[in-house]
Coordinates of C-alpha atoms in Angstrom, one line a residue:
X1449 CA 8.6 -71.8 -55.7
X1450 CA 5.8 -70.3 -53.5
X1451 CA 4.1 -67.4 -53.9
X1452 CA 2.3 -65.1 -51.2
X1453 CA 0.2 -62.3 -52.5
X1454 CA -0.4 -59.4 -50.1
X1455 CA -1.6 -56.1 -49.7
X1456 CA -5.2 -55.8 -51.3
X1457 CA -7.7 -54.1 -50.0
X1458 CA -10.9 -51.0 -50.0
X1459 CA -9.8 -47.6 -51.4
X1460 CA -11.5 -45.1 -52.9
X1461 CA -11.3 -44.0 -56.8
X1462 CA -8.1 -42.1 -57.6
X1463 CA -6.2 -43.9 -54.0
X1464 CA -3.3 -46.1 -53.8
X1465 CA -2.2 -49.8 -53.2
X1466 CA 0.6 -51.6 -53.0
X1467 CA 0.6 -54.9 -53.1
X1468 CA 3.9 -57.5 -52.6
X1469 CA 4.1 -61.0 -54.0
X1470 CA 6.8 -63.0 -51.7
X1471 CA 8.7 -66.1 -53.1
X1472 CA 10.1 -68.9 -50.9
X1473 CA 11.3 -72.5 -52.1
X1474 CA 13.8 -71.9 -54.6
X1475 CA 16.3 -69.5 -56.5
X1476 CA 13.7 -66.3 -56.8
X1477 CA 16.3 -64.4 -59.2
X1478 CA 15.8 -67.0 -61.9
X1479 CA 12.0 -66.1 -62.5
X1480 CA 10.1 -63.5 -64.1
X1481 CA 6.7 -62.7 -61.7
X1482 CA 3.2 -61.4 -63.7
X1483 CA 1.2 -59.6 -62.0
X1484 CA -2.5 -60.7 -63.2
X1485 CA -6.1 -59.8 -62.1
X1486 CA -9.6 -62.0 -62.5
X1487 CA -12.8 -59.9 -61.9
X1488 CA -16.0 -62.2 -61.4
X1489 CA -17.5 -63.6 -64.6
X1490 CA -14.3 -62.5 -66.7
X1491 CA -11.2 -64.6 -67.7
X1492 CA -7.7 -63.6 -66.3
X1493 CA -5.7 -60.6 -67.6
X1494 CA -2.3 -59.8 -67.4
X1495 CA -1.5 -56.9 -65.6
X1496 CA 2.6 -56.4 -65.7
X1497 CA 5.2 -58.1 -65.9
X1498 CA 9.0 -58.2 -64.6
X1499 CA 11.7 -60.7 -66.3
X1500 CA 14.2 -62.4 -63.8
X1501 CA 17.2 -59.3 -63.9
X1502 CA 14.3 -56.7 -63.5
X1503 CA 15.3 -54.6 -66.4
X1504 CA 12.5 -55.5 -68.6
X1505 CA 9.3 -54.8 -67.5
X1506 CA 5.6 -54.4 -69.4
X1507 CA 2.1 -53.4 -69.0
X1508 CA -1.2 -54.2 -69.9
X1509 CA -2.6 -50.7 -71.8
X1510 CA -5.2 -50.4 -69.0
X1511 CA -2.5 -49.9 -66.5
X1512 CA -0.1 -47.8 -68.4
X1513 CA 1.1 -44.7 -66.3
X1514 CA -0.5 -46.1 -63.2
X1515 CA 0.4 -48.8 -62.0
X1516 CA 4.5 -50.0 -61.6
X1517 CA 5.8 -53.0 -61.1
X1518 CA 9.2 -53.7 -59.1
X1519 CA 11.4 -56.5 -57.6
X1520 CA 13.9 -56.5 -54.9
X1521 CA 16.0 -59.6 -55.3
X1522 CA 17.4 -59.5 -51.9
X1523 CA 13.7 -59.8 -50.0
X1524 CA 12.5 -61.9 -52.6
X1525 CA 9.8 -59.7 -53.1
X1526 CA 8.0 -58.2 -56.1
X1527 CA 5.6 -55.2 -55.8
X1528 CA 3.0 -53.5 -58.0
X1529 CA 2.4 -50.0 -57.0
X1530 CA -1.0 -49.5 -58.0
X1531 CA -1.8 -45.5 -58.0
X1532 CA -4.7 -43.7 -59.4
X1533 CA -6.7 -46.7 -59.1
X1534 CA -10.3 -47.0 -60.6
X1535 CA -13.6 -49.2 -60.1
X1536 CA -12.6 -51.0 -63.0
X1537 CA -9.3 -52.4 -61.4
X1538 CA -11.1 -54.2 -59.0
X1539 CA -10.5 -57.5 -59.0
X1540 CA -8.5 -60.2 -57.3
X1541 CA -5.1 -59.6 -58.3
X1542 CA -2.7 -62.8 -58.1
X1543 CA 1.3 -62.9 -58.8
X1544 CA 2.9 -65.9 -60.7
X1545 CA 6.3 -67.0 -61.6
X1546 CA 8.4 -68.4 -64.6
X1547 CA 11.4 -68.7 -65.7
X1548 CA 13.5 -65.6 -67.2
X1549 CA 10.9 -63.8 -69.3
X1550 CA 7.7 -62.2 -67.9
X1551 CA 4.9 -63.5 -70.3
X1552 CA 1.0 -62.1 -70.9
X1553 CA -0.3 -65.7 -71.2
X1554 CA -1.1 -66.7 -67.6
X1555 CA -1.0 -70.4 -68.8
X1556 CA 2.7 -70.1 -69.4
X1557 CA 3.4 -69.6 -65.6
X1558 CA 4.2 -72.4 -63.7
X1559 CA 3.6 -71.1 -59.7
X1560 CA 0.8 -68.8 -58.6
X1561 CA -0.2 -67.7 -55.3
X1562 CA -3.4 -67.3 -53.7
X1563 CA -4.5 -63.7 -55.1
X1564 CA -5.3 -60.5 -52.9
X1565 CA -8.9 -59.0 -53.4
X1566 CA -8.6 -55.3 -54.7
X1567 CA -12.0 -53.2 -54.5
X1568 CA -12.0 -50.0 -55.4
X1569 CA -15.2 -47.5 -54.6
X1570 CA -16.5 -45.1 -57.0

């Protein structure tokens, strides 16, 4: 499956994002997406995560009550709605894919796109 990460960008502390993650290739339903973010000199985190039905979904604590995660099977598109956003979230976010369960490990995904840089001004 490919992945397309979209919708970064400059806002200011306490805006909103939303950025989509579009899947192409194969059978989208079948595959949890994670939602992960690298800022420079620090190793990948898990952000949130949806499983494959969309009725299980989790957070990293940093996130918790800001940010929400989504998919709409039909588009074959994932969102995180990114709200109250801080310097601290900036990073380059990227979306990845596995099968059924949405993991915090990023090396248990198997796809990732190309990552969206988020920047958020103080």
């Amino acid at each position: 499956v490919q992945l397309q990460a979209s919708g970064g960008g400059l806002v200011q502390a306490g805006g909103s994002l939303r950025l989509s993650c579009v899947a192409s290739g194969r059978t989208f339903d079948n595959y949890a997406i994670g939602w992960f973010r690298q800022a420079p000199g620090k190793d990948r985190e898990f952000v949130a995560g949806i499983n494959w039905t969309g009725g299980t979904t989790n957070y990293a604590d940093s996130v918790k009550g800001r940010f929400t995660i989504s998919r709409d099977n039909a588009k074959n598109t994932v969102y995180l709605q990114m709200n109250s956003l801080k310097p601290d979230d900036t990073a380059v976010y990227y979306c990845a894919a596995r099968s059924w369960r949405a993991l915090t490990d990023p090396h248990e995904y198997d796809y990732w796109g190309q990552g969206t840089q988020v920047t958020v001004s103080s």
